[in-house]
XYZ file of C-alpha atoms in Angstrom:
358
model
C -176.642 54.125 -33.278
C -176.355 52.347 -29.796
C -173.956 53.821 -27.281
C -170.629 52.212 -26.450
C -171.223 48.600 -25.104
C -169.156 49.590 -22.018
C -171.398 49.609 -18.826
C -172.374 53.181 -17.928
C -174.180 54.029 -14.569
C -177.506 55.969 -14.719
C -175.693 58.749 -12.797
C -173.067 59.022 -15.597
C -175.727 58.866 -18.331
C -177.595 61.813 -16.710
C -174.545 63.961 -17.519
C -175.025 62.945 -21.226
C -178.735 63.001 -21.457
C -178.633 63.926 -25.189
C -177.006 60.426 -25.841
C -178.495 58.175 -23.190
C -181.603 57.362 -25.255
C -179.285 54.967 -27.099
C -178.862 52.686 -24.058
C -181.089 49.713 -23.386
C -182.346 51.005 -20.038
C -183.427 54.518 -21.213
C -184.826 53.107 -24.391
C -187.009 50.749 -22.314
C -188.095 53.558 -20.019
C -189.014 55.687 -22.992
C -191.189 52.982 -24.460
C -193.010 52.460 -21.141
C -193.412 56.235 -20.812
C -195.094 56.222 -24.280
C -197.261 53.370 -23.270
C -198.372 54.914 -20.053
C -199.091 58.283 -21.781
C -201.241 56.827 -24.485
C -203.030 54.532 -21.877
C -203.901 57.584 -19.796
C -205.691 59.155 -22.801
C -207.460 55.879 -23.545
C -208.641 55.409 -20.094
C -210.387 58.822 -19.907
C -211.658 58.629 -23.566
C -213.308 55.215 -22.810
C -215.110 56.807 -19.821
C -216.397 59.830 -21.658
C -213.878 62.528 -20.425
C -212.877 65.526 -22.489
C -209.215 66.524 -22.647
C -208.826 70.159 -21.821
C -205.634 71.977 -22.941
C -204.863 74.233 -19.910
C -202.362 77.064 -20.020
C -198.712 76.712 -19.219
C -198.364 80.426 -18.307
C -200.530 81.554 -15.489
C -200.990 84.276 -12.858
C -202.552 81.829 -10.285
C -200.694 79.722 -7.748
C -202.908 76.646 -7.408
C -201.098 75.309 -4.358
C -200.727 78.614 -2.670
C -197.107 77.684 -1.732
C -195.387 80.322 -3.787
C -192.931 77.796 -5.452
C -193.483 79.067 -8.895
C -190.990 79.811 -11.799
C -191.478 83.323 -13.063
C -191.978 84.287 -16.676
C -190.599 87.688 -17.416
C -189.616 89.935 -20.386
C -188.161 92.691 -18.199
C -184.558 93.950 -18.619
C -183.063 92.409 -15.417
C -180.175 94.980 -15.686
C -182.704 97.800 -15.461
C -185.892 96.631 -13.740
C -188.596 99.239 -13.789
C -189.797 100.384 -10.353
C -192.818 102.195 -8.945
C -192.339 105.263 -6.812
C -192.517 103.036 -3.660
C -189.528 101.013 -4.943
C -191.574 97.871 -5.845
C -191.209 96.283 -9.273
C -193.623 97.869 -11.892
C -195.135 94.655 -13.323
C -197.338 96.771 -15.667
C -194.225 96.914 -17.820
C -194.279 93.161 -18.219
C -195.357 91.544 -21.496
C -198.603 90.393 -19.872
C -199.072 93.602 -17.867
C -198.849 91.661 -14.609
C -196.746 88.965 -12.882
C -196.756 85.656 -14.724
C -195.425 82.142 -13.918
C -195.140 78.644 -15.298
C -198.088 76.617 -14.001
C -197.843 74.343 -10.959
C -201.076 72.581 -11.856
C -203.791 72.892 -14.468
C -206.496 72.047 -11.745
C -208.034 75.581 -11.264
C -208.406 76.011 -15.045
C -209.817 72.566 -15.709
C -212.382 73.066 -12.997
C -214.010 75.775 -15.154
C -214.658 73.259 -17.901
C -215.827 70.612 -15.402
C -218.878 72.908 -14.733
C -219.811 72.753 -18.365
C -218.721 69.257 -19.562
C -218.999 67.178 -16.337
C -216.032 64.969 -16.903
C -212.737 66.516 -18.011
C -208.981 66.111 -17.540
C -205.715 67.940 -18.377
C -202.469 66.203 -19.157
C -199.232 68.248 -19.630
C -196.021 69.693 -18.162
C -196.152 71.408 -14.725
C -193.333 73.278 -12.907
C -192.250 73.722 -9.345
C -189.389 75.906 -8.095
C -188.729 73.362 -5.224
C -185.086 73.390 -4.357
C -185.419 69.700 -3.429
C -182.262 67.775 -4.510
C -183.934 64.281 -4.035
C -184.478 61.254 -6.232
C -188.212 61.968 -6.180
C -188.388 65.609 -7.280
C -188.214 67.499 -10.511
C -188.722 71.146 -11.416
C -190.612 70.139 -14.560
C -192.762 67.075 -14.786
C -195.898 65.775 -16.479
C -199.171 65.511 -14.645
C -202.641 64.145 -15.420
C -205.482 65.865 -13.640
C -209.047 64.669 -14.016
C -212.041 66.582 -12.596
C -215.574 65.123 -12.265
C -218.733 66.917 -11.438
C -221.468 65.604 -9.135
C -218.802 63.607 -7.314
C -217.560 63.402 -3.661
C -214.259 62.073 -2.216
C -215.185 58.473 -2.510
C -216.160 58.807 -6.141
C -212.854 60.467 -6.686
C -210.875 57.643 -4.895
C -212.648 55.033 -6.982
C -211.592 56.764 -10.216
C -208.012 56.973 -8.985
C -207.889 53.266 -8.022
C -209.509 52.311 -11.402
C -206.927 54.354 -13.236
C -203.968 52.818 -11.437
C -205.218 49.268 -12.086
C -205.875 50.145 -15.764
C -202.375 51.514 -16.294
C -200.705 48.524 -14.595
C -202.725 46.129 -16.755
C -201.917 48.025 -20.082
C -198.214 48.192 -19.406
C -197.999 44.485 -18.624
C -199.938 43.579 -21.764
C -198.311 45.944 -24.152
C -194.699 46.283 -22.979
C -194.144 42.707 -21.793
C -190.550 42.512 -23.259
C -189.548 45.807 -21.629
C -191.076 44.764 -18.183
C -189.118 41.467 -18.423
C -185.982 43.519 -19.076
C -186.650 45.611 -15.947
C -187.274 42.524 -13.896
C -183.891 41.162 -14.994
C -181.813 44.369 -14.815
C -183.485 46.791 -12.498
C -186.144 45.387 -10.111
C -186.898 41.712 -9.928
C -190.285 42.353 -8.342
C -191.567 44.955 -10.817
C -193.965 42.630 -12.654
C -195.251 40.965 -9.455
C -195.855 44.434 -8.007
C -198.098 45.288 -10.887
C -199.964 42.068 -10.798
C -200.371 42.557 -7.052
C -201.930 45.962 -7.438
C -204.271 44.740 -10.214
C -205.598 42.048 -7.984
C -205.688 44.067 -4.784
C -208.518 45.980 -3.124
C -207.482 49.483 -2.289
C -207.831 49.984 1.500
C -209.546 53.160 2.689
C -208.040 54.697 5.874
C -208.719 57.935 7.775
C -205.741 60.234 8.290
C -206.400 60.103 12.091
C -206.359 56.325 12.082
C -203.042 56.301 10.119
C -201.501 58.503 12.745
C -202.663 56.178 15.465
C -201.237 53.120 13.630
C -197.877 54.979 13.107
C -197.634 55.962 16.776
C -198.266 52.377 17.820
C -195.759 51.007 15.408
C -192.647 49.361 16.978
C -190.585 50.788 14.012
C -188.519 53.927 14.776
C -189.108 56.633 12.298
C -186.776 59.476 11.383
C -189.491 62.027 11.252
C -192.065 62.715 14.041
C -195.608 61.477 13.862
C -198.502 63.436 15.376
C -201.861 64.657 14.369
C -201.472 67.842 12.248
C -198.230 66.893 10.577
C -198.005 65.813 6.947
C -196.831 62.191 6.439
C -193.264 61.538 5.133
C -192.310 58.869 2.583
C -191.284 56.540 5.377
C -194.649 56.762 7.065
C -196.459 56.129 3.804
C -194.329 53.157 2.966
C -194.784 51.728 6.367
C -198.590 51.856 5.998
C -198.816 50.332 2.557
C -195.841 47.883 2.665
C -195.728 46.612 6.320
C -199.156 47.394 7.927
C -201.516 46.661 4.992
C -199.417 45.151 2.229
C -201.795 46.660 -0.349
C -202.544 50.084 -1.858
C -203.947 52.528 0.657
C -206.146 55.590 0.225
C -205.697 58.025 2.994
C -208.594 60.466 3.487
C -209.647 63.544 5.342
C -206.541 65.503 6.446
C -206.123 68.415 8.753
C -207.127 71.580 6.857
C -203.877 73.326 8.051
C -201.640 71.165 5.922
C -203.836 71.191 2.678
C -204.769 73.715 0.011
C -207.452 76.405 0.176
C -209.696 74.807 -2.580
C -210.319 71.548 -0.526
C -213.743 71.124 0.936
C -213.916 71.556 4.668
C -215.659 68.694 6.433
C -218.467 69.035 8.954
C -215.926 68.738 11.805
C -214.421 72.081 10.750
C -210.906 70.646 11.339
C -210.382 68.431 8.325
C -210.827 68.655 4.649
C -212.034 66.107 2.082
C -208.564 65.338 0.760
C -207.003 62.028 -0.242
C -203.554 60.553 -1.038
C -203.172 57.201 -2.836
C -200.180 55.245 -1.354
C -198.762 52.172 -3.107
C -196.090 49.745 -2.093
C -192.644 50.609 -3.151
C -193.095 54.336 -3.475
C -195.623 55.829 -1.094
C -197.703 58.650 -2.350
C -198.519 58.460 -6.089
C -201.744 60.479 -6.273
C -203.128 63.390 -4.453
C -206.617 64.780 -4.712
C -209.670 66.221 -3.023
C -213.307 67.138 -3.203
C -213.325 70.791 -4.037
C -214.945 73.434 -1.859
C -218.049 74.454 -3.897
C -219.599 76.791 -1.230
C -218.704 80.425 -2.054
C -218.818 81.762 1.456
C -216.732 78.975 2.835
C -213.906 79.166 0.196
C -213.977 82.896 0.469
C -213.452 82.768 4.219
C -210.743 80.098 3.710
C -208.832 82.475 1.373
C -209.044 85.354 3.935
C -207.767 83.011 6.598
C -204.752 82.060 4.424
C -204.131 85.674 3.243
C -204.635 84.948 -0.358
C -205.152 87.830 -2.859
C -208.771 87.531 -3.964
C -208.243 89.772 -6.898
C -205.933 87.155 -8.465
C -208.434 84.432 -7.835
C -211.503 86.390 -8.758
C -212.158 84.349 -11.825
C -211.952 81.195 -9.733
C -214.435 82.525 -7.157
C -216.798 83.253 -10.079
C -217.097 79.541 -10.706
C -218.845 79.435 -7.356
C -220.600 82.686 -7.573
C -222.396 81.913 -10.780
C -223.514 78.359 -9.907
C -221.692 75.154 -9.222
C -222.105 71.519 -8.073
C -220.076 69.233 -5.897
C -216.981 68.106 -7.727
C -213.610 66.470 -7.193
C -210.361 65.588 -8.878
C -206.759 64.478 -8.437
C -203.367 64.672 -9.889
C -201.037 61.841 -10.912
C -197.348 62.582 -11.731
C -196.424 60.534 -14.897
C -192.776 60.264 -13.712
C -193.814 58.886 -10.323
C -195.893 56.317 -12.097
C -192.984 55.305 -14.337
C -190.899 54.827 -11.203
C -193.486 52.620 -9.681
C -193.871 50.533 -12.879
C -190.182 50.085 -13.765
C -188.484 50.129 -10.394
C -186.215 52.896 -11.541
C -185.038 54.523 -8.333
C -184.333 58.159 -9.493
C -186.980 60.245 -11.154
C -184.459 61.984 -13.304
C -184.214 58.695 -15.270
C -187.862 58.697 -16.214
C -187.982 61.826 -18.332
C -185.963 62.597 -21.411
C -184.277 65.849 -20.266
C -184.690 66.375 -16.555
C -184.924 69.840 -15.032
C -183.836 70.274 -11.407
C -182.287 73.123 -9.374
C -179.241 74.466 -11.227
C -179.677 71.908 -14.088
C -181.451 73.068 -17.181
C -178.964 71.715 -19.828
C -179.952 70.853 -23.447
């Protein structure tokens, strides 16, 4: 039952998400989404990875940013309190605070120690009040983890996966890609062919800052060492400076998470971001800090509650090896492949701040 032949904007269709699957555009997006999802599993299966089902409900904040959606069974009209006036979370269903996961990384690391090559792929949640075309409160993320690996091994796996996904979607969804080239983004097929044929360029964070500061282009956001890069900076590097995918490496530790391995200079961590033309960052990852004393000191430095992360520290305490991993947001990949400009049009029922219909 297709929707009325009258033209409807994607903005209008978002208000009727339960019916928009009947349109040509959303139908094509859905088929590409299915193609990419199955291709992700095939990519890892062909390379001997094991799919680990990590929990949706967690007590750990992987990113340490506190932007988590709470899970509660407490009566909000009569919240139990301790004598000091704080909420008595012992009365919760789980006997403690619980949240929707922001990442399966910490959990999948525990299986990496045993099975060497693993990945998780499922929904993740962020309570970010970011009303932009690139953010969702609920999205799907694939997160591989590889043992006996450093940052360069991690970067190679990420580049191989991006090329593989681009190749599969061109081969298996040719009709849909031709539709997108005609209706949404005339360069979408050329863009995928370009990334398949391109060498990914490795660049140090410090070198990227130097290039940006020397650029004649005027940026909206400031550029200096120690600041995270914005989308405009990422796109300049990959579209104007290099004209190819870029893998930025070794970021200042102050702007990255506690679990990332501190480099010998003591100032940077072995972190990476994969930037692609047309969208900027599409993958973020790192070599993990495997040294117990170093990660313990880092958690103290950031004021993290070690009791919550005791099980994660045990992974180091009881023996570990160098390991690394990354995360790819499925919806960001769909945007890159199709040329769809708003991430809310890449998922069947988008969840954003103040929007949780259906």
